Tab-separated table of C-alpha atoms in Angstrom:
chain	number	residue	atom	x	y	z
A	1	MET	CA	3.011	-6.472	-12.732
A	2	ILE	CA	1.515	-8.317	-10.198
A	3	GLU	CA	-1.242	-10.618	-11.288
A	4	VAL	CA	-3.884	-12.680	-8.988
A	5	GLN	CA	-5.979	-15.429	-11.005
A	6	THR	CA	-8.438	-17.253	-9.237
A	7	LEU	CA	-6.846	-17.100	-5.619
A	8	ARG	CA	-8.236	-18.976	-2.785
A	9	ALA	CA	-6.657	-17.681	0.556
A	10	GLY	CA	-7.437	-17.668	4.214
A	11	TYR	CA	-6.314	-18.923	7.727
A	12	ALA	CA	-5.677	-22.626	8.855
A	13	GLY	CA	-7.348	-24.194	5.604
A	14	GLN	CA	-10.479	-21.892	5.753
A	15	ALA	CA	-10.692	-19.998	2.827
A	16	VAL	CA	-11.211	-15.848	3.433
A	17	LEU	CA	-10.875	-15.024	-0.111
A	18	THR	CA	-12.454	-17.246	-3.069
A	19	ASP	CA	-12.305	-17.564	-6.904
A	20	LEU	CA	-10.511	-13.906	-6.911
A	21	SER	CA	-9.068	-12.411	-10.004
A	22	LEU	CA	-7.504	-9.079	-10.209
A	23	SER	CA	-4.439	-7.055	-11.226
A	24	PHE	CA	-2.470	-4.429	-9.990
A	25	PRO	CA	-1.761	-2.097	-12.982
A	26	PRO	CA	1.651	0.011	-13.162
A	27	GLY	CA	0.759	3.866	-13.367
A	28	LYS	CA	-2.301	3.573	-11.436
A	29	VAL	CA	-3.914	4.236	-7.959
A	30	LEU	CA	-5.956	1.156	-6.907
A	31	ALA	CA	-7.952	1.244	-3.888
A	32	LEU	CA	-9.134	-2.222	-2.184
A	33	VAL	CA	-12.328	-1.383	-0.398
A	34	GLY	CA	-15.080	-3.445	1.547
A	35	PRO	CA	-16.742	-4.047	4.729
A	36	ASN	CA	-14.519	-5.344	7.711
A	37	GLY	CA	-13.357	-8.953	7.286
A	38	CYS	CA	-13.838	-9.290	3.698
A	39	GLY	CA	-10.295	-10.099	2.929
A	40	LYS	CA	-8.449	-6.999	2.018
A	41	SER	CA	-5.544	-7.621	4.284
A	42	THR	CA	-5.331	-11.101	3.510
A	43	LEU	CA	-5.111	-10.524	-0.030
A	44	LEU	CA	-2.118	-8.207	0.514
A	45	ARG	CA	-0.359	-10.434	2.642
A	46	THR	CA	-0.916	-13.564	0.539
A	47	VAL	CA	0.447	-11.650	-2.580
A	48	LEU	CA	3.405	-10.627	-0.585
A	49	GLY	CA	3.906	-14.419	0.244
A	50	LEU	CA	3.504	-13.766	4.075
A	51	GLN	CA	1.125	-16.381	4.069
A	52	PRO	CA	0.325	-19.305	1.966
A	53	LYS	CA	-2.136	-19.457	-0.719
A	54	LEU	CA	-5.023	-22.355	-1.019
A	55	GLY	CA	-5.289	-21.972	-4.504
A	56	GLY	CA	-4.994	-20.149	-7.712
A	57	GLU	CA	-2.059	-18.332	-8.691
A	58	ILE	CA	0.156	-15.167	-7.989
A	59	LEU	CA	2.092	-13.670	-10.933
A	60	TYR	CA	5.374	-11.276	-10.771
A	61	ASP	CA	5.841	-10.239	-14.075
A	62	GLY	CA	4.481	-13.508	-15.423
A	63	CYS	CA	6.486	-15.533	-12.766
A	64	PRO	CA	4.879	-17.609	-10.209
A	65	LEU	CA	5.367	-16.289	-6.663
A	66	GLU	CA	6.632	-19.343	-5.358
A	67	THR	CA	9.712	-19.417	-7.913
A	68	LEU	CA	10.940	-16.152	-6.641
A	69	SER	CA	13.265	-15.499	-3.378
A	70	PRO	CA	12.048	-13.536	-0.562
A	71	ARG	CA	14.838	-11.143	-1.702
A	72	ILE	CA	13.576	-10.508	-5.054
A	73	ARG	CA	9.879	-10.408	-4.125
A	74	ALA	CA	11.167	-7.618	-1.678
A	75	GLN	CA	12.762	-5.617	-4.913
A	76	LYS	CA	9.664	-5.887	-6.466
A	77	ALA	CA	6.816	-5.161	-4.122
A	78	ALA	CA	6.953	-3.203	-0.754
A	79	TYR	CA	4.564	-3.369	1.888
A	80	LEU	CA	3.219	-0.742	4.485
A	81	ALA	CA	1.227	-3.178	6.894
A	82	GLN	CA	-1.642	-1.960	8.802
A	83	SER	CA	-0.202	-2.659	12.566
A	84	ARG	CA	3.678	-2.879	13.156
A	85	SER	CA	6.396	-3.289	16.126
A	86	VAL	CA	8.192	-0.050	17.197
A	87	PRO	CA	11.761	-1.097	17.784
A	88	ASN	CA	14.074	1.410	19.649
A	89	ILE	CA	16.202	2.762	16.964
A	90	THR	CA	16.027	6.186	15.318
A	91	ALA	CA	13.675	7.067	12.760
A	92	TRP	CA	16.491	7.031	10.141
A	93	ARG	CA	17.793	3.650	11.097
A	94	MET	CA	14.200	2.502	10.492
A	95	VAL	CA	14.213	4.023	6.877
A	96	LEU	CA	17.545	2.465	6.300
A	97	HIS	CA	15.478	-0.874	6.829
A	98	GLY	CA	13.751	-0.351	3.356
A	99	ARG	CA	17.052	-1.004	1.662
A	100	PHE	CA	17.615	-4.435	3.155
A	101	PRO	CA	16.646	-6.342	0.046
A	102	TYR	CA	19.327	-4.678	-1.770
A	103	LEU	CA	22.324	-5.636	0.298
A	104	SER	CA	24.396	-8.791	1.421
A	105	TYR	CA	25.414	-9.968	4.685
A	106	PRO	CA	27.046	-8.320	6.584
A	107	ARG	CA	25.004	-5.344	5.784
A	108	ARG	CA	27.064	-2.552	4.288
A	109	TYR	CA	25.118	0.444	3.186
A	110	ARG	CA	26.591	2.371	0.071
A	111	PRO	CA	25.936	5.997	-1.066
A	112	GLU	CA	22.756	5.138	-2.953
A	113	ASP	CA	21.166	3.452	0.075
A	114	TYR	CA	22.037	6.849	1.975
A	115	GLN	CA	20.405	8.922	-0.966
A	116	ALA	CA	17.362	6.693	-1.168
A	117	VAL	CA	16.550	7.343	2.659
A	118	GLU	CA	17.191	11.029	2.335
A	119	GLN	CA	14.651	10.739	-0.778
A	120	ALA	CA	12.102	8.923	1.243
A	121	LEU	CA	12.068	11.030	3.936
A	122	ARG	CA	11.457	13.945	2.307
A	123	LEU	CA	8.681	12.357	0.319
A	124	ALA	CA	7.040	11.447	3.520
A	125	ASP	CA	7.411	14.941	4.882
A	126	ALA	CA	9.368	13.377	7.815
A	127	GLU	CA	12.996	14.762	7.279
A	128	THR	CA	12.665	16.657	10.668
A	129	LEU	CA	12.008	12.962	12.233
A	130	ALA	CA	15.159	11.394	11.201
A	131	GLN	CA	17.455	11.698	14.446
A	132	THR	CA	14.259	11.026	16.503
A	133	PRO	CA	13.969	7.489	18.683
A	134	MET	CA	10.623	5.581	16.926
A	135	GLN	CA	9.126	5.127	20.457
A	136	THR	CA	8.951	8.652	21.156
A	137	LEU	CA	7.030	9.485	17.899
A	138	SER	CA	3.265	9.895	17.917
A	139	GLY	CA	1.105	7.352	15.886
A	140	GLY	CA	1.041	9.879	12.762
A	141	GLN	CA	4.843	10.426	13.121
A	142	GLN	CA	5.440	6.794	13.318
A	143	GLN	CA	3.203	6.238	9.912
A	144	LYS	CA	5.177	8.714	8.265
A	145	ILE	CA	8.374	6.870	8.871
A	146	TYR	CA	7.255	3.637	8.164
A	147	LEU	CA	5.914	5.255	4.704
A	148	ALA	CA	9.286	6.541	4.340
A	149	MET	CA	10.879	3.090	4.667
A	150	VAL	CA	8.630	1.561	1.941
A	151	LEU	CA	9.698	4.369	-0.095
A	152	ALA	CA	13.179	3.933	0.545
A	153	GLN	CA	12.821	0.192	-0.774
A	154	GLN	CA	11.973	1.818	-4.465
A	155	THR	CA	10.010	-0.868	-5.968
A	156	GLN	CA	7.247	-0.701	-8.742
A	157	THR	CA	4.945	-2.054	-6.791
A	158	ILE	CA	3.897	-0.461	-3.217
A	159	LEU	CA	0.965	-1.967	-1.085
A	160	MET	CA	-0.427	0.011	1.408
A	161	ASP	CA	-2.920	-1.343	4.308
A	162	GLU	CA	-4.595	1.782	5.631
A	163	PRO	CA	-2.054	4.029	4.992
A	164	THR	CA	-4.104	7.054	6.557
A	165	THR	CA	-4.147	5.548	9.908
A	166	TYR	CA	-3.203	8.124	12.686
A	167	LEU	CA	-2.976	10.973	10.335
A	168	ASP	CA	-4.983	13.848	10.615
A	169	ILE	CA	-7.033	15.188	7.641
A	170	ARG	CA	-3.994	17.458	6.061
A	171	HIS	CA	-1.721	14.304	5.982
A	172	GLN	CA	-4.071	11.981	4.604
A	173	LEU	CA	-4.566	14.120	1.965
A	174	GLU	CA	-0.812	14.475	1.473
A	175	VAL	CA	-0.713	10.633	1.408
A	176	MET	CA	-3.130	10.572	-1.449
A	177	HIS	CA	-1.473	13.027	-3.033
A	178	LEU	CA	2.000	11.109	-2.959
A	179	ALA	CA	0.218	7.875	-4.362
A	180	ARG	CA	-0.438	9.644	-7.051
A	181	GLN	CA	2.798	11.071	-7.898
A	182	LEU	CA	4.032	7.591	-7.387
A	183	ALA	CA	1.523	6.255	-10.110
A	184	GLU	CA	2.605	8.995	-12.447
A	185	GLN	CA	6.194	7.643	-12.210
A	186	GLY	CA	4.801	4.754	-13.538
A	187	ARG	CA	4.560	2.476	-10.234
A	188	ALA	CA	1.478	0.449	-9.357
A	189	VAL	CA	-0.112	1.765	-6.014
A	190	VAL	CA	-2.498	-0.120	-4.258
A	191	LEU	CA	-4.263	0.868	-1.062
A	192	VAL	CA	-6.737	-0.691	1.303
A	193	LEU	CA	-9.269	2.244	2.482
A	194	HIS	CA	-12.020	2.615	4.752
A	195	ASP	CA	-12.626	6.291	3.724
A	196	LEU	CA	-14.882	5.809	0.579
A	197	CYS	CA	-14.955	9.260	-0.516
A	198	LEU	CA	-11.269	9.491	-0.407
A	199	ALA	CA	-10.864	6.320	-2.186
A	200	LEU	CA	-13.403	8.005	-4.876
A	201	ARG	CA	-11.257	10.970	-5.051
A	202	THR	CA	-8.125	9.783	-5.344
A	203	ALA	CA	-8.054	5.987	-7.158
A	204	ASP	CA	-7.973	5.493	-10.782
A	205	GLU	CA	-9.514	2.279	-10.267
A	206	ILE	CA	-11.387	0.914	-7.176
A	207	ALA	CA	-11.670	-2.979	-6.573
A	208	VAL	CA	-14.926	-3.800	-4.001
A	209	LEU	CA	-14.696	-6.928	-2.081
A	210	ASP	CA	-17.447	-8.668	-0.040
A	211	GLN	CA	-17.815	-11.930	1.616
A	212	GLY	CA	-14.308	-12.755	0.256
A	213	ARG	CA	-15.041	-12.090	-3.474
A	214	LEU	CA	-14.640	-9.631	-5.720
A	215	VAL	CA	-17.741	-7.835	-6.553
A	216	GLN	CA	-16.585	-5.451	-9.486
A	217	GLN	CA	-13.298	-3.383	-10.227
A	218	GLY	CA	-13.433	-0.134	-12.188
A	219	THR	CA	-13.228	3.699	-12.390
A	220	PRO	CA	-14.879	5.404	-9.535
A	221	GLU	CA	-17.697	6.283	-11.635
A	222	GLU	CA	-18.394	2.678	-12.758
A	223	VAL	CA	-18.212	0.995	-9.392
A	224	TYR	CA	-20.123	3.898	-7.812
A	225	GLY	CA	-23.692	2.165	-7.515
A	226	VAL	CA	-21.899	-1.207	-6.313
A	227	LEU	CA	-20.383	0.618	-3.132
A	228	GLU	CA	-23.890	1.691	-2.304
A	229	GLN	CA	-25.353	-1.631	-2.437
A	230	VAL	CA	-22.162	-3.223	-0.683
A	231	PHE	CA	-22.238	-0.728	2.571
A	232	CYS	CA	-25.523	0.093	2.451
A	233	VAL	CA	-25.112	3.529	2.141
A	234	THR	CA	-26.234	6.680	0.165
A	235	LEU	CA	-23.230	8.445	-2.008
A	236	HIS	CA	-23.592	11.828	-3.750
A	237	GLN	CA	-21.709	13.011	-6.314
A	238	VAL	CA	-21.112	16.737	-6.837
A	239	GLU	CA	-19.396	18.200	-10.083
A	240	THR	CA	-16.400	20.780	-9.270
A	241	GLU	CA	-13.708	22.408	-11.281
A	242	ASP	CA	-11.227	19.501	-10.077
A	243	GLY	CA	-13.353	16.947	-11.011
A	244	PRO	CA	-16.270	14.910	-9.343
A	245	ARG	CA	-16.079	15.194	-5.473
A	246	TYR	CA	-18.462	12.490	-3.442
A	247	TYR	CA	-20.073	12.715	0.265
A	248	LEU	CA	-22.014	10.104	2.117
């Protein structure tokens, strides 16, 4: 499990996040929500060691992040970034990149690596795109391939920064359904989301950030009122046969 204790993080010595403590619990979907610029993406990048922290502790299964090699970190946590470069390779080769943390140099793929790629493409509903050049795919199709690459990494913690970007509503719901499936397998799934209704509908817990601080972390019912205050909106809850649904 990944835990963050009194974290300070930011850029060029300037803190964006201050005194932030939270955990990414296995078996749950945790949604990170908050106004633009509140530090959601900064939190993910710092937790992964992609940028240095300014203070506090980041623990992977009780071990300080800085004591772990990049390869070990990548075997424990996978990351779907908000924006990425698009290389001139096929989608299949792109998904194979998710296996890099398990290979020595020079890379020689094993049968289990190919099996992981096939499974990931299937879970991401992207099997038909496997032999298509990445640069010819639409934004939504590329997003599916990057999601498959993350799944091929087969980590216990999965961090995704706005994973529904570029996707139509059907595929947005499919991504959220997949997040639930992964959590049911015992993984910790952390999503940065801007769609409050989608977060309230899908997440087990929601962490609300504002001005670089954690305002509240809890179930959708527990953070319902805080969301209205932070975003200055009115949320409505409707009970259905499938549980509560929310709309603005």
